[in-house]
Short mmCIF file of C-alpha atoms in Angstrom, two decimals:
data_model
loop_
_atom_site.label_atom_id
_atom_site.label_comp_id
_atom_site.label_asym_id
_atom_site.label_seq_id
_atom_site.Cartn_x
_atom_site.Cartn_y
_atom_site.Cartn_z
CA UNK A 1 130.87 146.47 144.02
CA UNK A 2 127.22 146.33 144.29
CA UNK A 3 125.98 143.19 146.10
CA UNK A 4 122.16 142.96 147.41
CA UNK A 5 121.27 140.38 149.83
CA UNK A 6 118.10 138.79 148.59
CA UNK A 7 117.13 136.46 151.31
CA UNK A 8 118.68 134.34 154.21
CA UNK A 9 117.63 131.62 156.43
CA UNK A 10 118.38 131.79 160.21
CA UNK A 11 121.96 130.48 160.95
CA UNK A 12 121.99 128.02 163.67
CA UNK A 13 125.62 126.48 164.59
CA UNK A 14 125.57 123.04 165.06
CA UNK A 15 128.82 121.58 166.72
CA UNK A 16 130.46 118.59 165.21
CA UNK A 17 129.51 115.43 167.43
CA UNK A 18 131.33 112.33 168.03
CA UNK A 19 130.19 109.30 169.99
CA UNK A 20 132.10 110.65 173.22
CA UNK A 21 130.71 114.00 173.10
CA UNK A 22 131.27 117.07 170.85
CA UNK A 23 134.11 119.22 169.49
CA UNK A 24 133.57 123.09 169.03
CA UNK A 25 135.10 124.07 165.91
CA UNK A 26 135.76 127.63 164.28
CA UNK A 27 132.72 129.05 162.58
CA UNK A 28 132.98 128.06 158.82
CA UNK A 29 131.59 130.10 155.95
CA UNK A 30 131.40 128.22 152.61
CA UNK A 31 131.29 130.32 149.49
CA UNK A 32 129.73 128.98 146.56
CA UNK A 33 129.37 130.78 143.03
CA UNK A 34 126.38 129.64 141.12
CA UNK A 35 124.93 130.35 137.66
CA UNK A 36 121.70 127.99 136.88
CA UNK A 37 122.83 125.33 139.30
CA UNK A 38 119.40 124.14 140.42
CA UNK A 39 119.76 120.58 139.21
CA UNK A 40 123.44 120.24 140.99
CA UNK A 41 122.68 121.64 144.23
CA UNK A 42 120.94 118.91 145.71
CA UNK A 43 123.97 116.62 144.85
CA UNK A 44 126.44 119.20 146.58
CA UNK A 45 124.07 119.80 149.70
CA UNK A 46 123.64 116.02 150.35
CA UNK A 47 127.18 115.92 151.72
CA UNK A 48 127.21 119.26 153.25
CA UNK A 49 128.01 119.11 157.12
CA UNK A 50 125.42 120.28 159.70
CA UNK A 51 128.13 122.18 161.57
CA UNK A 52 128.68 124.80 158.66
CA UNK A 53 128.23 128.27 160.16
CA UNK A 54 126.69 129.59 156.83
CA UNK A 55 126.66 128.86 152.89
CA UNK A 56 126.91 131.97 150.77
CA UNK A 57 125.41 131.36 147.49
CA UNK A 58 126.75 133.98 145.17
CA UNK A 59 124.28 133.93 142.39
CA UNK A 60 125.02 135.20 138.65
CA UNK A 61 121.50 136.02 138.06
CA UNK A 62 120.38 132.38 137.42
CA UNK A 63 117.06 132.04 135.25
CA UNK A 64 116.39 128.84 137.06
CA UNK A 65 114.99 128.23 140.53
CA UNK A 66 118.78 128.21 141.92
CA UNK A 67 118.01 130.30 144.83
CA UNK A 68 115.00 128.79 145.86
CA UNK A 69 116.51 125.29 145.69
CA UNK A 70 119.59 126.30 147.72
CA UNK A 71 117.34 127.92 150.62
CA UNK A 72 115.19 124.79 150.77
CA UNK A 73 118.39 122.59 151.12
CA UNK A 74 120.28 123.72 154.12
CA UNK A 75 119.55 125.75 157.29
CA UNK A 76 122.46 128.13 156.98
CA UNK A 77 121.94 129.34 153.48
CA UNK A 78 122.37 133.01 152.47
CA UNK A 79 121.99 134.30 148.99
CA UNK A 80 123.96 137.16 147.39
CA UNK A 81 123.44 138.29 143.94
CA UNK A 82 126.42 139.58 142.13
CA UNK A 83 125.72 141.86 139.07
CA UNK A 84 129.37 141.43 137.53
CA UNK A 85 130.27 138.42 135.55
CA UNK A 86 132.66 135.76 136.37
CA UNK A 87 133.72 133.44 139.14
CA UNK A 88 136.28 135.89 140.71
CA UNK A 89 133.66 138.45 141.17
CA UNK A 90 131.47 136.10 142.63
CA UNK A 91 134.07 134.67 145.17
CA UNK A 92 135.15 138.30 145.94
CA UNK A 93 131.70 139.09 147.00
CA UNK A 94 131.26 135.93 148.80
CA UNK A 95 134.63 136.22 150.75
CA UNK A 96 133.60 139.98 151.66
CA UNK A 97 130.39 138.87 152.98
CA UNK A 98 131.37 136.05 155.08
CA UNK A 99 131.08 136.18 158.78
CA UNK A 100 132.68 132.86 159.69
CA UNK A 101 136.54 132.39 161.03
CA UNK A 102 137.14 130.03 158.13
CA UNK A 103 136.27 130.67 154.43
CA UNK A 104 136.10 127.70 152.14
CA UNK A 105 135.44 128.05 148.33
CA UNK A 106 133.69 125.29 146.46
CA UNK A 107 131.89 124.80 143.11
CA UNK A 108 128.35 124.22 142.85
CA UNK A 109 128.59 121.79 139.80
CA UNK A 110 128.75 118.70 141.94
CA UNK A 111 132.57 117.89 140.98
CA UNK A 112 133.80 118.88 144.50
CA UNK A 113 132.66 116.98 147.47
CA UNK A 114 131.35 118.54 150.59
CA UNK A 115 132.59 115.64 152.71
CA UNK A 116 136.24 116.60 152.28
CA UNK A 117 135.44 119.98 153.95
CA UNK A 118 136.52 118.58 157.49
CA UNK A 119 139.71 117.73 155.80
CA UNK A 120 140.29 121.34 155.02
CA UNK A 121 138.89 122.54 158.41
CA UNK A 122 141.45 120.06 160.18
CA UNK A 123 144.58 121.37 158.26
CA UNK A 124 143.73 125.09 159.32
CA UNK A 125 143.11 123.88 162.93
CA UNK A 126 146.57 122.08 163.05
CA UNK A 127 148.33 125.39 162.26
CA UNK A 128 148.05 126.17 158.44
CA UNK A 129 147.03 129.61 157.18
CA UNK A 130 145.78 128.64 153.87
CA UNK A 131 144.74 125.40 152.79
CA UNK A 132 144.64 124.26 148.81
CA UNK A 133 143.25 121.08 147.37
CA UNK A 134 145.24 119.29 145.11
CA UNK A 135 144.22 116.62 142.42
CA UNK A 136 147.67 115.67 141.78
CA UNK A 137 148.97 114.33 144.95
CA UNK A 138 148.29 110.84 146.67
CA UNK A 139 144.60 110.60 147.64
CA UNK A 140 143.88 113.01 144.90
CA UNK A 141 142.37 112.71 141.22
CA UNK A 142 140.31 114.11 138.64
CA UNK A 143 137.57 112.82 136.19
CA UNK A 144 137.00 116.13 134.73
CA UNK A 145 140.21 117.40 133.15
CA UNK A 146 140.87 116.53 129.28
CA UNK A 147 144.47 115.78 128.48
CA UNK A 148 144.74 119.20 126.73
CA UNK A 149 143.55 120.92 129.98
CA UNK A 150 145.85 118.65 132.08
CA UNK A 151 148.82 119.54 130.38
CA UNK A 152 148.05 123.22 130.45
CA UNK A 153 147.69 122.93 134.31
CA UNK A 154 150.92 120.90 134.44
CA UNK A 155 152.73 123.61 132.59
CA UNK A 156 151.34 126.44 134.30
CA UNK A 157 152.09 125.03 137.96
CA UNK A 158 155.57 124.16 136.85
CA UNK A 159 156.14 127.89 135.65
CA UNK A 160 155.07 128.88 139.30
CA UNK A 161 157.37 126.31 140.78
CA UNK A 162 160.20 127.88 138.70
CA UNK A 163 159.45 131.38 139.11
CA UNK A 164 158.29 131.31 142.70
CA UNK A 165 160.17 128.34 144.06
CA UNK A 166 156.88 127.03 145.35
CA UNK A 167 156.15 123.37 145.84
CA UNK A 168 152.81 123.46 144.36
CA UNK A 169 151.46 120.38 142.49
CA UNK A 170 148.11 121.84 141.49
CA UNK A 171 147.38 125.57 140.23
CA UNK A 172 144.15 125.79 138.64
CA UNK A 173 141.68 124.46 141.43
CA UNK A 174 139.07 125.98 143.25
CA UNK A 175 138.75 123.97 146.49
CA UNK A 176 140.47 126.30 148.91
CA UNK A 177 140.21 127.23 152.62
CA UNK A 178 141.85 129.99 154.66
CA UNK A 179 141.41 131.92 157.81
CA UNK A 180 139.26 135.17 157.28
CA UNK A 181 141.85 137.18 159.31
CA UNK A 182 144.21 136.66 156.37
CA UNK A 183 141.72 138.04 153.72
CA UNK A 184 143.37 141.42 153.21
CA UNK A 185 146.51 139.49 152.52
CA UNK A 186 145.14 138.03 149.63
CA UNK A 187 145.34 139.88 146.14
CA UNK A 188 141.95 138.78 144.37
CA UNK A 189 141.23 141.67 142.14
CA UNK A 190 140.07 139.64 139.26
CA UNK A 191 136.78 138.69 137.81
CA UNK A 192 137.54 135.47 136.03
CA UNK A 193 138.71 131.69 136.68
CA UNK A 194 142.09 133.26 137.31
CA UNK A 195 140.87 133.79 140.73
CA UNK A 196 142.20 130.55 141.90
CA UNK A 197 145.59 131.27 140.84
CA UNK A 198 145.60 134.63 142.24
CA UNK A 199 144.61 133.24 145.39
CA UNK A 200 147.47 130.75 145.66
CA UNK A 201 150.16 132.97 144.47
CA UNK A 202 149.00 135.94 146.55
CA UNK A 203 148.97 133.51 149.84
CA UNK A 204 152.55 132.49 148.70
CA UNK A 205 153.61 135.99 148.17
CA UNK A 206 152.26 137.25 151.51
CA UNK A 207 154.42 134.55 153.36
CA UNK A 208 151.44 132.63 154.97
CA UNK A 209 151.87 129.13 155.65
CA UNK A 210 150.19 126.95 153.00
CA UNK A 211 149.16 123.37 153.03
CA UNK A 212 148.12 121.19 150.29
CA UNK A 213 145.60 118.43 150.84
CA UNK A 214 144.34 115.68 148.20
CA UNK A 215 141.06 116.33 146.83
CA UNK A 216 139.07 114.45 144.24
CA UNK A 217 137.46 116.04 141.28
CA UNK A 218 134.52 114.49 139.86
CA UNK A 219 132.71 115.27 136.52
CA UNK A 220 130.22 117.99 136.41
CA UNK A 221 126.70 116.46 136.85
CA UNK A 222 124.63 118.72 135.04
CA UNK A 223 124.97 121.59 132.56
CA UNK A 224 128.23 122.73 130.92
CA UNK A 225 131.09 124.62 132.28
CA UNK A 226 131.82 128.08 131.36
CA UNK A 227 135.41 127.54 131.41
CA UNK A 228 137.46 127.98 128.18
CA UNK A 229 140.83 126.24 128.58
CA UNK A 230 142.48 128.33 125.90
CA UNK A 231 141.28 132.02 126.76
CA UNK A 232 141.24 131.28 130.58
CA UNK A 233 144.71 129.57 130.32
CA UNK A 234 146.13 132.91 129.04
CA UNK A 235 144.41 134.97 131.86
CA UNK A 236 146.02 132.32 134.11
CA UNK A 237 149.41 133.14 132.60
CA UNK A 238 148.92 136.97 132.72
CA UNK A 239 148.05 136.68 136.56
CA UNK A 240 151.09 134.53 137.12
CA UNK A 241 153.37 137.28 135.50
CA UNK A 242 151.40 140.15 137.07
CA UNK A 243 151.78 138.77 140.72
CA UNK A 244 155.61 138.21 139.57
CA UNK A 245 156.17 141.93 139.09
CA UNK A 246 154.00 142.80 142.14
CA UNK A 247 156.57 140.41 144.21
CA UNK A 248 159.46 142.25 142.70
CA UNK A 249 158.00 145.66 143.30
CA UNK A 250 157.17 145.09 147.01
CA UNK A 251 159.14 141.99 148.40
CA UNK A 252 157.83 140.23 151.40
CA UNK A 253 159.56 137.40 153.18
CA UNK A 254 158.79 134.38 151.61
CA UNK A 255 159.10 130.79 153.09
CA UNK A 256 159.04 128.56 150.10
CA UNK A 257 159.01 125.38 152.57
CA UNK A 258 155.67 126.39 153.84
CA UNK A 259 154.02 124.51 151.22
CA UNK A 260 153.79 120.86 151.84
CA UNK A 261 151.83 117.79 151.07
CA UNK A 262 149.50 116.76 153.74
CA UNK A 263 148.25 118.22 157.11
CA UNK A 264 151.50 119.13 158.94
CA UNK A 265 154.81 120.97 157.94
CA UNK A 266 157.83 119.42 158.43
#
C-alpha cells in the first residue's frame, strides 16, 4: 500500500481537565476517512476534544479544500493521501499510521458526534479491548437509516448472532475504538464499507473483550453518501461467510459472553 504523508501540524497533547485537577489518559488517535468533506469538517471538529493526540485524515483525493480545512481546525491534524478507493482502504491506512495507544474510527460527514469519544475511551480504560458503537441499544439511535437499510442491518446482525453466538445489536456501524496493540489480531484485508463488519467479526474471532456502547447517528449534513445499500449489503454478507470459514479453519478460543451492553462485563 502506497501512502504519502502530505502535511501535518505539530501534535501537542492536552490532558483532560476537571475542576479538581487533571486526568492523564492514553494517547488517542482518531482516524477519519474523507472525500470532499470540507463543508462537514467544521461541524465534526467543533466537538473534537482538545486532549486528542492526533487526528489522521485519510483523504481519497478530494477535489475541494478538505485538507486545508482540516489543518485549520485542530492542532493535532495529520493528513494522509490514500490512492486506493474505498472506506476500508482509508481506514487500514489510518490504522497503520496511528501513533496513539487507542485508535478510534469516526466518519467525516457529521453523522457521528465527537463528543461521544470520551465514552469509547472510558470503556477501553475500564477493561475493554474493542469498543463498538451501537445505534440499537438504550441510549443509541439513528436519523440516517432508511427502512430498507435498517432491515438489512437487522438481518445481517442476526445472521452473525446465529452463526457466531455473538451478542451484537449492531453490525454495520463505523464508530469503533480499540487498543492499538490489538491491531495485528484484527483482519481488515478489505477496501469497502464491509470493513466495519470485518473489524467486528475479527475482534470476536480473536477472543478479545468486546463492549458495545450506545451511539446516536445523525443525518449526513452536506453531500451524499457513497454507500449502496444493495451492493454493499452483499459485500457484508460475503465478509460474514469468509470470516466464518476462517474461524473454522483456524479456531481460537472465543468468549461469546465478552460482548455486553454498557461499560462493564458482568
